[in-house]
Short mmCIF file of C-alpha atoms and ligand atoms in Angstrom, two decimals:
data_model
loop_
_atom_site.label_atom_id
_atom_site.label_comp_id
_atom_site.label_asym_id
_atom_site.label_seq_id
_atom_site.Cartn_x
_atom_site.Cartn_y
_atom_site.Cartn_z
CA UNK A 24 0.00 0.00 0.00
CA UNK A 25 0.99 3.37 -0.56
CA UNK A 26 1.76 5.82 2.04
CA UNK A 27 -0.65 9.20 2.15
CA UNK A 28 1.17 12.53 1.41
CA UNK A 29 1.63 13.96 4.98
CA UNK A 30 1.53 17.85 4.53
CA UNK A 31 4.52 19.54 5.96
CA UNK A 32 3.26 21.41 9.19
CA UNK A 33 2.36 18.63 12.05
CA UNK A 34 -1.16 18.04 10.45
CA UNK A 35 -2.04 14.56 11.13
CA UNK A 36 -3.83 11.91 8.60
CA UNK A 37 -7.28 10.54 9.19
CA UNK A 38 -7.76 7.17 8.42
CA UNK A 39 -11.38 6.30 7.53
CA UNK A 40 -12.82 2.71 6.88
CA UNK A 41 -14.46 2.62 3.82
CA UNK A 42 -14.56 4.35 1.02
CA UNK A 43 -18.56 5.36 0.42
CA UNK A 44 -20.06 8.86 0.04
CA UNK A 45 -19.62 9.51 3.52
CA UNK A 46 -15.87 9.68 3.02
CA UNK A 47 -15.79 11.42 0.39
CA UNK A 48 -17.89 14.53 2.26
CA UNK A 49 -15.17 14.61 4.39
CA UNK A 50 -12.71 15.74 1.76
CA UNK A 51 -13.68 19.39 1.34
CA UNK A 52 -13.20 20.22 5.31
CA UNK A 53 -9.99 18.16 5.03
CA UNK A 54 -8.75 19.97 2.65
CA UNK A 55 -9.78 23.57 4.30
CA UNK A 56 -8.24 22.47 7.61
CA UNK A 57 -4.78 20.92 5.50
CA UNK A 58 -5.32 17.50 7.00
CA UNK A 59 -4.83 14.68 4.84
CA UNK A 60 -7.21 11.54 4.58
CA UNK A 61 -6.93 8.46 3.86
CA UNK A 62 -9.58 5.84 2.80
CA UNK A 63 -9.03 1.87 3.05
CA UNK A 64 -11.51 1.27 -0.34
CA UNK A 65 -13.60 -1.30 -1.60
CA UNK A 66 -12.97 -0.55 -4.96
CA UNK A 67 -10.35 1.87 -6.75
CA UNK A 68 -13.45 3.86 -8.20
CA UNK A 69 -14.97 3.94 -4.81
CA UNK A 70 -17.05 7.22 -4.20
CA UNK A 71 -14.50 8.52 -1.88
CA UNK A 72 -11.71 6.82 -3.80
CA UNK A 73 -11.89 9.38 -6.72
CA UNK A 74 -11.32 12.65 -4.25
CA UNK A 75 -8.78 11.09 -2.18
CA UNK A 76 -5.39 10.32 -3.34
CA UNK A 77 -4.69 7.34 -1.22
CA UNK A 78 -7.24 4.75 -1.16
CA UNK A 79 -5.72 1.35 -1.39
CA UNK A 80 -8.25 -0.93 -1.96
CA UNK A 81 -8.56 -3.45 0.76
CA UNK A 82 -11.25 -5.32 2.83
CA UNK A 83 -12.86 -3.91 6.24
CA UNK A 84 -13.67 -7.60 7.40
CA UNK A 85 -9.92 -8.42 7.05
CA UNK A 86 -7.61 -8.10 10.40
CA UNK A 87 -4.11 -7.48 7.76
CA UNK A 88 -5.56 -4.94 5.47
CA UNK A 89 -6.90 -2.71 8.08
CA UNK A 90 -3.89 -3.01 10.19
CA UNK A 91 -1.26 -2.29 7.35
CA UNK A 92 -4.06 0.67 6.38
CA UNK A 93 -3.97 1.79 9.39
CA UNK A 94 -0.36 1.56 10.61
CA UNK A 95 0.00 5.33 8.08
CA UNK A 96 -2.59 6.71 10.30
CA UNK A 97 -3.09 9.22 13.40
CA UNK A 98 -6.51 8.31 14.23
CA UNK A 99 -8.82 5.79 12.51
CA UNK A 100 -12.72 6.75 12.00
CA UNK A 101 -15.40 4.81 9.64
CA UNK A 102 -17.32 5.13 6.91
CA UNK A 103 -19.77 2.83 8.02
CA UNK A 104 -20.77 0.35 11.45
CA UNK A 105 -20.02 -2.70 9.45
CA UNK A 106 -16.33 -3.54 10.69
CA UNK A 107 -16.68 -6.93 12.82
CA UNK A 108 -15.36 -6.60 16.78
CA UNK A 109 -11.94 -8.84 16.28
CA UNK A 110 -11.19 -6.19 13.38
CA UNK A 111 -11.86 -3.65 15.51
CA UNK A 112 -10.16 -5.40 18.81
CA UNK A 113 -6.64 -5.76 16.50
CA UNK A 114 -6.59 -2.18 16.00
CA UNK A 115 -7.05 -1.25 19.55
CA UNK A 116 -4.58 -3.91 20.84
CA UNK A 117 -2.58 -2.30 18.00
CA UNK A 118 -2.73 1.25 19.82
CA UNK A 119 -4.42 2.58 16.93
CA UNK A 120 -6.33 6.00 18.51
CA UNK A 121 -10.49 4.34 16.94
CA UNK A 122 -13.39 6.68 17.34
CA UNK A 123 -15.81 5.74 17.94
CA UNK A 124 -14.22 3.37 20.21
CA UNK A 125 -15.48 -0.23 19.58
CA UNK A 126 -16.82 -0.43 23.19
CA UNK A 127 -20.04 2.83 21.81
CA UNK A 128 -20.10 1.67 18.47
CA UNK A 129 -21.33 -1.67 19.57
CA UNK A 130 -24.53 -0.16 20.12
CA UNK A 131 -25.02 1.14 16.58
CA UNK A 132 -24.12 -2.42 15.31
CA UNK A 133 -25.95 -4.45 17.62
CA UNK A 134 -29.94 -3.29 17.74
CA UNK A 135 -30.20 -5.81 20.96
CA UNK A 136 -27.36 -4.53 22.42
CA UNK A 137 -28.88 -1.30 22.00
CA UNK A 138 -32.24 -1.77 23.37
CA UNK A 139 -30.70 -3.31 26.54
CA UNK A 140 -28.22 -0.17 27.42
CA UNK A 141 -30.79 2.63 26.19
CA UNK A 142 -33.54 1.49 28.59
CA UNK A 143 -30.69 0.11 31.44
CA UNK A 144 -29.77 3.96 31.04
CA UNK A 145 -33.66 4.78 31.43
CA UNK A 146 -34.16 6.15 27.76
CA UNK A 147 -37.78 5.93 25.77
CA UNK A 148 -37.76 2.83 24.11
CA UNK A 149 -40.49 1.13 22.50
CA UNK A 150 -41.59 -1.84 24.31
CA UNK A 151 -39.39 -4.54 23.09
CA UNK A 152 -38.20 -7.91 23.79
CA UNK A 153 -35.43 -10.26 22.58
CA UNK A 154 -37.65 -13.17 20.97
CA UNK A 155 -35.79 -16.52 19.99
CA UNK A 156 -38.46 -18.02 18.30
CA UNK A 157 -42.16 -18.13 17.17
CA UNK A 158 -43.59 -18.82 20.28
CA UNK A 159 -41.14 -16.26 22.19
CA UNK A 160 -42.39 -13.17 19.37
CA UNK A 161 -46.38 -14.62 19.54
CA UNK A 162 -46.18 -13.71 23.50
CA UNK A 163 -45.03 -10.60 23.02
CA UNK A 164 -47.67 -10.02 20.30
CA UNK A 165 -49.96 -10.90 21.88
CA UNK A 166 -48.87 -8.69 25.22
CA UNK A 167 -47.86 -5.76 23.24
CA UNK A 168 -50.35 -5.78 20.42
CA UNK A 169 -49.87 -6.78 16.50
CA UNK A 170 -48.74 -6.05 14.23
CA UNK A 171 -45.26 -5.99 15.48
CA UNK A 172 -42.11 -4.56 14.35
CA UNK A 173 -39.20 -7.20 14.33
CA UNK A 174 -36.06 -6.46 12.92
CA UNK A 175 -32.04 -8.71 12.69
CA UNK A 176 -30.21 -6.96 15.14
CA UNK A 177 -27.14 -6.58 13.11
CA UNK A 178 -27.08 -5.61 9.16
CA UNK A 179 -29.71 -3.85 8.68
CA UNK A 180 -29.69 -0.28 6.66
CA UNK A 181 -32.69 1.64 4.63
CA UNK A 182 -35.29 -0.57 6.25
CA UNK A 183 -33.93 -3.69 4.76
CA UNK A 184 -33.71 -6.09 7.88
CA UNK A 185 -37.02 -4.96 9.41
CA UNK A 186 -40.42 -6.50 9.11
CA UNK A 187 -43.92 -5.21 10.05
CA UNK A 188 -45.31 -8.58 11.40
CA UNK A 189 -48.87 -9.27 11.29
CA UNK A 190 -49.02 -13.63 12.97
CA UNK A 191 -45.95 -14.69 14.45
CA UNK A 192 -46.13 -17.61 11.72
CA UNK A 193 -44.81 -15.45 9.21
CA UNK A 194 -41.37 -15.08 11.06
CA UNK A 195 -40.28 -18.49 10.88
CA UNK A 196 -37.45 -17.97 7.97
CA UNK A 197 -36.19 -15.78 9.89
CA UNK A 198 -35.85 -17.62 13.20
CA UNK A 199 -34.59 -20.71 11.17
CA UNK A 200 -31.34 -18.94 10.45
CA UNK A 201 -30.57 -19.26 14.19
CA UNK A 202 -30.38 -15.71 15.51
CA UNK A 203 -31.92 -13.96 18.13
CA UNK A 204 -34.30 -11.40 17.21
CA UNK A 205 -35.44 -7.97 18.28
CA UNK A 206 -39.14 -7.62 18.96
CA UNK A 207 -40.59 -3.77 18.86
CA UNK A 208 -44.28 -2.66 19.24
CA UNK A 209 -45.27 -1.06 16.64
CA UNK A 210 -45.00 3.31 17.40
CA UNK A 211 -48.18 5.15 16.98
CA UNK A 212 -45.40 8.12 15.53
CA UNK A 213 -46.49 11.03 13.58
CA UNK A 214 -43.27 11.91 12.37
CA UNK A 215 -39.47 10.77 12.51
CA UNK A 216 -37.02 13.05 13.84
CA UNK A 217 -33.38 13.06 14.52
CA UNK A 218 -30.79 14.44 16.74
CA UNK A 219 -27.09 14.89 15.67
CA UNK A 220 -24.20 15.22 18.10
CA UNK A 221 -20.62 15.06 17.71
CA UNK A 222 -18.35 14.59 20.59
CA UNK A 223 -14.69 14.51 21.06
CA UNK A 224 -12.29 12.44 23.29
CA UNK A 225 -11.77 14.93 25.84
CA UNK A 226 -15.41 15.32 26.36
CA UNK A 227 -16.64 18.64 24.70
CA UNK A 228 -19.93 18.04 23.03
CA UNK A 229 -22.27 19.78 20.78
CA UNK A 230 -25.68 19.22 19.41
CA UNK A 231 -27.29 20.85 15.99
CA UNK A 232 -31.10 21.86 16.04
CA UNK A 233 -33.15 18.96 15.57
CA UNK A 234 -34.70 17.92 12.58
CA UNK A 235 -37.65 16.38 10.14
CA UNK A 236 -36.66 13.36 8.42
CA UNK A 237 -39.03 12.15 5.53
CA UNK A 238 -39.36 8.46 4.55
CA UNK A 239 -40.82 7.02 1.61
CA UNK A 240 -40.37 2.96 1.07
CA UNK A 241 -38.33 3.08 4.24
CA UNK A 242 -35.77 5.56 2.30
CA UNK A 243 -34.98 8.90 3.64
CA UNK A 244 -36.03 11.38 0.65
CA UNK A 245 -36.34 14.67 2.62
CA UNK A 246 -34.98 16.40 5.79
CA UNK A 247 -36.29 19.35 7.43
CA UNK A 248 -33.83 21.61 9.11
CA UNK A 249 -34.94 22.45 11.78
CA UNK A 250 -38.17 20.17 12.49
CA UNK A 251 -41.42 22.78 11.67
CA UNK A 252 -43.35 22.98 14.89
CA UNK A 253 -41.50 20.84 17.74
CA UNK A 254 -42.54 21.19 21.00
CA UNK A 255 -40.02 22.85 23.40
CA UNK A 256 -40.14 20.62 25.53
CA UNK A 257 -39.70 17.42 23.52
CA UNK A 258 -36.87 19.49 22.03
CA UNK A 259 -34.72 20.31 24.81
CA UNK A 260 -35.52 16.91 26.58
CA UNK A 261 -34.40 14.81 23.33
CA UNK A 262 -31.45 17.02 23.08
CA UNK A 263 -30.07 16.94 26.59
CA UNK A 264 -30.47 12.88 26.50
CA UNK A 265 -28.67 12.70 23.40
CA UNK A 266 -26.20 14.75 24.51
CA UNK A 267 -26.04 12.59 28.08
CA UNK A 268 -26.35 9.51 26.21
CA UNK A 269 -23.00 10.60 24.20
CA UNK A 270 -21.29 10.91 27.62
CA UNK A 271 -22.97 7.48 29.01
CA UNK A 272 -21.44 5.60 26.17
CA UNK A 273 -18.12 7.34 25.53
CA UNK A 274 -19.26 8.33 22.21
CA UNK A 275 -16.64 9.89 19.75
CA UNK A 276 -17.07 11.95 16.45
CA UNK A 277 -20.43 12.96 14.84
CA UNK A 278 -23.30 10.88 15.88
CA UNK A 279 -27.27 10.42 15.44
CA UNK A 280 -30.22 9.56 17.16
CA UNK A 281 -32.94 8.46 15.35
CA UNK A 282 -36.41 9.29 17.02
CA UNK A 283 -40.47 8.61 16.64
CA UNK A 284 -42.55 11.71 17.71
CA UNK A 285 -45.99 10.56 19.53
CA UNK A 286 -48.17 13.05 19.21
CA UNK A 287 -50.50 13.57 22.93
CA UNK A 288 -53.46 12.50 23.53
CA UNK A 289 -55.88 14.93 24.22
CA UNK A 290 -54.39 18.24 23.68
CA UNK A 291 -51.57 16.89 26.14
CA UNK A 292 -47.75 17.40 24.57
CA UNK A 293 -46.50 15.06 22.27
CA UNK A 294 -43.24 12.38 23.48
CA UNK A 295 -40.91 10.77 21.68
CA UNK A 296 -39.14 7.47 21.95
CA UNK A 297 -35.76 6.24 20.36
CA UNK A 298 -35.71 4.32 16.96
CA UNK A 299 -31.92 3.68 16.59
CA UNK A 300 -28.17 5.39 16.74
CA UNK A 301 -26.11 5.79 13.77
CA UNK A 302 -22.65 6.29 15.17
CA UNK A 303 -21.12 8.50 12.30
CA UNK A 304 -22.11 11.52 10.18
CA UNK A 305 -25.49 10.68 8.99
CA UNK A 306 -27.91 11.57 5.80
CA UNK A 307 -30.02 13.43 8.77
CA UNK A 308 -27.04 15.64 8.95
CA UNK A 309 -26.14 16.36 5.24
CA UNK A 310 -28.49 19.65 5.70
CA UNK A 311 -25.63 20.88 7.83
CA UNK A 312 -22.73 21.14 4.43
CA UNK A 313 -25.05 24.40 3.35
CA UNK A 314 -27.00 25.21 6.59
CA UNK A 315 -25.26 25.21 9.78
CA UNK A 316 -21.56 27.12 10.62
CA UNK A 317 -20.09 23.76 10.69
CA UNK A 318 -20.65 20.87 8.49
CA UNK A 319 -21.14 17.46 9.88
CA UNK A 320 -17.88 16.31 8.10
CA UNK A 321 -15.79 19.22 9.22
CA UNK A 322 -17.11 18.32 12.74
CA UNK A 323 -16.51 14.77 12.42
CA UNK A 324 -12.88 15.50 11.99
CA UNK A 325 -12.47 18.16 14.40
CA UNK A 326 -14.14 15.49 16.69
CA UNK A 327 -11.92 12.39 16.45
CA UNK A 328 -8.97 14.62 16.26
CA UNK A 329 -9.79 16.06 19.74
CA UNK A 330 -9.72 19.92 18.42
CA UNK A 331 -12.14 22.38 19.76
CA UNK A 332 -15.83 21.80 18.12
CA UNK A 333 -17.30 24.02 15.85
CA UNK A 334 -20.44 26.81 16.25
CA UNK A 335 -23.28 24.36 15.18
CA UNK A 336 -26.27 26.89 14.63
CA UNK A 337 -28.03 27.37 11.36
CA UNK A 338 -27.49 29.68 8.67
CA UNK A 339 -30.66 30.43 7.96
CA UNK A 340 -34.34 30.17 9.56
CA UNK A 341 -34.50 26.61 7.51
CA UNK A 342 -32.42 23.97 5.20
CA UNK A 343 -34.24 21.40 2.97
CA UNK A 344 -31.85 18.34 1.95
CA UNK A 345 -33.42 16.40 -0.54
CA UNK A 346 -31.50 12.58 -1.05
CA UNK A 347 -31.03 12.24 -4.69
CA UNK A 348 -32.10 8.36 -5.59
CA UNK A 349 -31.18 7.00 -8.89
CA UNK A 350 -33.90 7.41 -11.65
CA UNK A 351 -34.48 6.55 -15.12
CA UNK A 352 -31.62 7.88 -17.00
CA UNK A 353 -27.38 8.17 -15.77
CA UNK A 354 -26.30 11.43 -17.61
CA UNK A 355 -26.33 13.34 -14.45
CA UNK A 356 -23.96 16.41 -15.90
CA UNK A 357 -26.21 17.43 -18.53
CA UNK A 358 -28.98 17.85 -16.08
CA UNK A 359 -26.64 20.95 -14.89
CA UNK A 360 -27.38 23.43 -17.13
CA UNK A 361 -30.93 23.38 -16.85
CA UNK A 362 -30.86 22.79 -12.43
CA UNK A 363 -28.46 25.51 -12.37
CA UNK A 364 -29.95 28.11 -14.23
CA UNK A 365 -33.27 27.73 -12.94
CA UNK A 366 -32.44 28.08 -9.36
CA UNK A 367 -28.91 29.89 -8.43
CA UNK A 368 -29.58 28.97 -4.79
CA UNK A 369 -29.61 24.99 -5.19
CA UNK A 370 -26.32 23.70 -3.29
CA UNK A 371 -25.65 19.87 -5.29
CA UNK A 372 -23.96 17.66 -3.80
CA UNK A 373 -23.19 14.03 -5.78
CA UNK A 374 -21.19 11.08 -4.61
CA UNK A 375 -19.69 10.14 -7.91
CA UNK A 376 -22.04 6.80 -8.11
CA UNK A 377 -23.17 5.08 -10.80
CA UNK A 378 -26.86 5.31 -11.08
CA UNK A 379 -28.74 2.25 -10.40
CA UNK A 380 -33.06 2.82 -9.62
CA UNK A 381 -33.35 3.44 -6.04
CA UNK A 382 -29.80 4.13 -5.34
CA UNK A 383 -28.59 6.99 -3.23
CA UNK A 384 -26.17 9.01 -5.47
CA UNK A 385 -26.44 12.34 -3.89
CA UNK A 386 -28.32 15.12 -2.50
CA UNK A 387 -29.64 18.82 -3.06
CA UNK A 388 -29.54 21.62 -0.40
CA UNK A 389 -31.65 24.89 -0.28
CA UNK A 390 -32.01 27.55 2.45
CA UNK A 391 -33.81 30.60 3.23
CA UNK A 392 -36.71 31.92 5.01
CA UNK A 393 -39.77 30.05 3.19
CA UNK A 394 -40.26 26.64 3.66
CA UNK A 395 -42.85 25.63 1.64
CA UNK A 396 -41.04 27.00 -1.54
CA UNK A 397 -37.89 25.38 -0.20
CA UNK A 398 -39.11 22.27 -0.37
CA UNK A 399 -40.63 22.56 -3.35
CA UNK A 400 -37.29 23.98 -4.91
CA UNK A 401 -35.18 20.95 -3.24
CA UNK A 402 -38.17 18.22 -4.58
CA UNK A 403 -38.00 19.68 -7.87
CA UNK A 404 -34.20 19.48 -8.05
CA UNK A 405 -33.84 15.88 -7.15
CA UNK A 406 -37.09 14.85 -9.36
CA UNK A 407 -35.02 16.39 -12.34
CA UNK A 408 -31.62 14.25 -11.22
CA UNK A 409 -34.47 11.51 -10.95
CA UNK A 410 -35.47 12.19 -14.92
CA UNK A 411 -39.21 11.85 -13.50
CA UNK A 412 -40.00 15.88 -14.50
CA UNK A 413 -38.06 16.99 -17.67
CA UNK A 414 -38.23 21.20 -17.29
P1 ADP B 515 -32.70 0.62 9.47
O1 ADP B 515 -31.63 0.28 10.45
O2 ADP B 515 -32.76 -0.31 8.31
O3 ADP B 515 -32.70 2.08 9.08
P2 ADP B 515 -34.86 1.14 11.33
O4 ADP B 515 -34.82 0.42 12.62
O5 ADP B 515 -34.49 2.57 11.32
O6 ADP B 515 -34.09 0.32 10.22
O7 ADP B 515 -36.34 1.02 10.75
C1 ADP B 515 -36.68 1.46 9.42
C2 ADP B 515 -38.03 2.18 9.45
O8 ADP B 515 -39.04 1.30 9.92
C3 ADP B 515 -38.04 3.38 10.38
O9 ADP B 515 -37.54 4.52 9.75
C4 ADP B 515 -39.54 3.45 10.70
O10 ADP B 515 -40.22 4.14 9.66
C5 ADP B 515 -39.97 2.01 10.74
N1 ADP B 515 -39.90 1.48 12.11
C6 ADP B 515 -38.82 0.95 12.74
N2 ADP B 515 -39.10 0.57 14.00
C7 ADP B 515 -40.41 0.84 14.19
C8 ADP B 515 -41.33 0.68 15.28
N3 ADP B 515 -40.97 0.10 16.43
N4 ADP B 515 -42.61 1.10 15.11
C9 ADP B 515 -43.03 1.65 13.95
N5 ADP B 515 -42.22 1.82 12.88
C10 ADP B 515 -40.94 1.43 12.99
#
């Protein structure tokens, strides 16, 4: 493997694991701030691969290739939650500085191992039980009401590795590959929301305002910067346990908490419970590249680095990100002219993906003070990437 290009000056070289869009949105801060990245890759055209000079290609499920990755690097970060514990243990034992430290990001690989801290540490959960097997998940159906919500504790992204279970029966494929599974009532939410935190080693935090998240299919499409009409209350509360949480777990760089707002019954405030923890910058946060002071990415590496955090308020009374899924056609650049001209405001931000239907290969930013027309300027922008409007 080839060495990355340290830059004369002390500045140190982020290692990050994996070499996906996430990555790559880390380059622009990097190079701003003169540190130097470098990306273990799946592939040599890997999203992040193409912005960052060194990117050997090598395996995050393989001990030697992260090791000999790592041994050219200050501190080592991720891309994604997917590299296995003895991967992670050999770096540690190593004395590679990791953040987040494999003892947090357990909890945003493990959905069971989640469940248990969050409500050992008394945070809303939905009621939930570790089921082993039809009978186990028909008892807590029938306790907790059906349809339920079960879901592989490890693996899952984009909805894939949760089911919306109706009879107990229909489960059994997925108890006969031997796992324990996580059983979740099914939220009465009106809306998904998200909180995003970064925290460095010697224990500064901060917290951005929280925000909307739109699903359709189980995809994010649309985030809301901040959330339109949250209760104070709900608000501050989510925040300061996200921000205690961080501290609870030892949690390092950017972070999210994903979270179901339950609207009150009878005029009474709404509450909120927590859906899951994504332990590195997170679509929920891509608002904050146009929107806040400080990008997510710029924060991430101010955060593992242990240098002062960034001013994390907004720009502007409200950001719309709009996720960019691949559509019908893959000539993305020509689409520039027209998305440009019409609206001078549109921020675009594309991962360098090939286009495949349903595949996230970028996103759109807008701010400003009118909502409504945001979003309609942010829809419009990715429904053009799409191909499904044509002017
Ligand atoms: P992933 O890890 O694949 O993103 P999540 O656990 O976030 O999976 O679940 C995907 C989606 O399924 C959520 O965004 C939400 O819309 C829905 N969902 C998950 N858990 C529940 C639940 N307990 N009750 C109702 N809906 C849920």
């Amino acid at each position: 493997m080839t060495s990355p290009q340290r830059v004369p000056g002390g500045f140190p070289v982020v290692g990050i694991i994996g070499g996906g869009q996430l990555a790559r949105m880390c380059q622009p801060p990097a190079v701003n701030l003169s540190i130097t990245l470098s990306v273990l890759a799946e592939a040599p055209d890997a999203a992040a691969a193409q912005v960052i000079p060194s990117a050997p290609v090598g395996s995050h499920l393989s001990v030697d290739d992260v090791l000999e990755f790592a041994r050219s690097c200050d501190v080592v970060t991720f891309d994604h939650e997917h590299v296995p514990s003895d991967v992670l243990q050999a770096l540690v034992d190593a004395g590679v500085p990791v953040h987040p430290k494999p003892e947090a990001l357990l909890y945003a690989q493990d959905k069971l191992e989640m469940r248990e801290r969050l409500t050992k540490l008394g945070v809303p959960c939905p009621a939930w039980a570790r089921v082993r097997d039809v009978s186990e998940l028909a008892a807590f159906g029938d306790e907790h009401g059906w349809p339920v919500v079960l879901k592989t504790p490890r693996g899952g992204y984009d909805g894939k590795g949760v089911r919306v279970i109706d009879a107990a029966s229909e489960a059994a494929d997925w108890f006969a590959r031997g796992d324990d599974l996580l059983a979740e009532e099914s939220v009465p939410f009106s809306r998904e929301l998200a909180v995003l935190v970064a925290r460095s080693p010697s224990g500064q935090s901060a917290v951005w305002p929280i925000v909307q998240t739109v699903q359709t299919d189980g995809i994010c499409t649309e985030v809301l910067a901040p959330a339109p009409d949250l209760d104070d209350e709900l608000s501050s509360h989510a925040s300061q346990s996200a921000l205690q949480l961080a501290g609870e777990l030892d949690i390092t760089g950017v972070f999210a908490v994903e979270i179901f707002e339950i609207p009150g019954s009878d005029g009474a405030a709404p509450s909120y419970v927590v859906n899951e923890l994504a332990m590195r910058p997170h679509n929920s946060g891509h608002w904050t590249m146009d929107g806040s002071v400080t990008s997510q990415f710029e924060q991430h590496l101010r955060a593992v680095l242990d240098l002062p955090l960034g001013e994390v308020s907004a720009r502007a009374p409200w950001t719309v990100m709009g996720n960019v899924l691949g559509g019908d056609y893959d000539q993305l650049y020509p689409t520039y002219k027209h998305l440009l001209a019409r609206d001078p405001g549109l921020k675009m931000h594309l991962y360098g993906k090939g286009v495949r239907p349903g595949r996230k290969i970028g996103h759109v930013n807008v701010y400003g003070d009118d909502l409504d027309s945001l979003r309609a300027r942010a829809r419009h922008a990715a429904d053009y990437l799409e191909g499904t409007v044509t002017e």
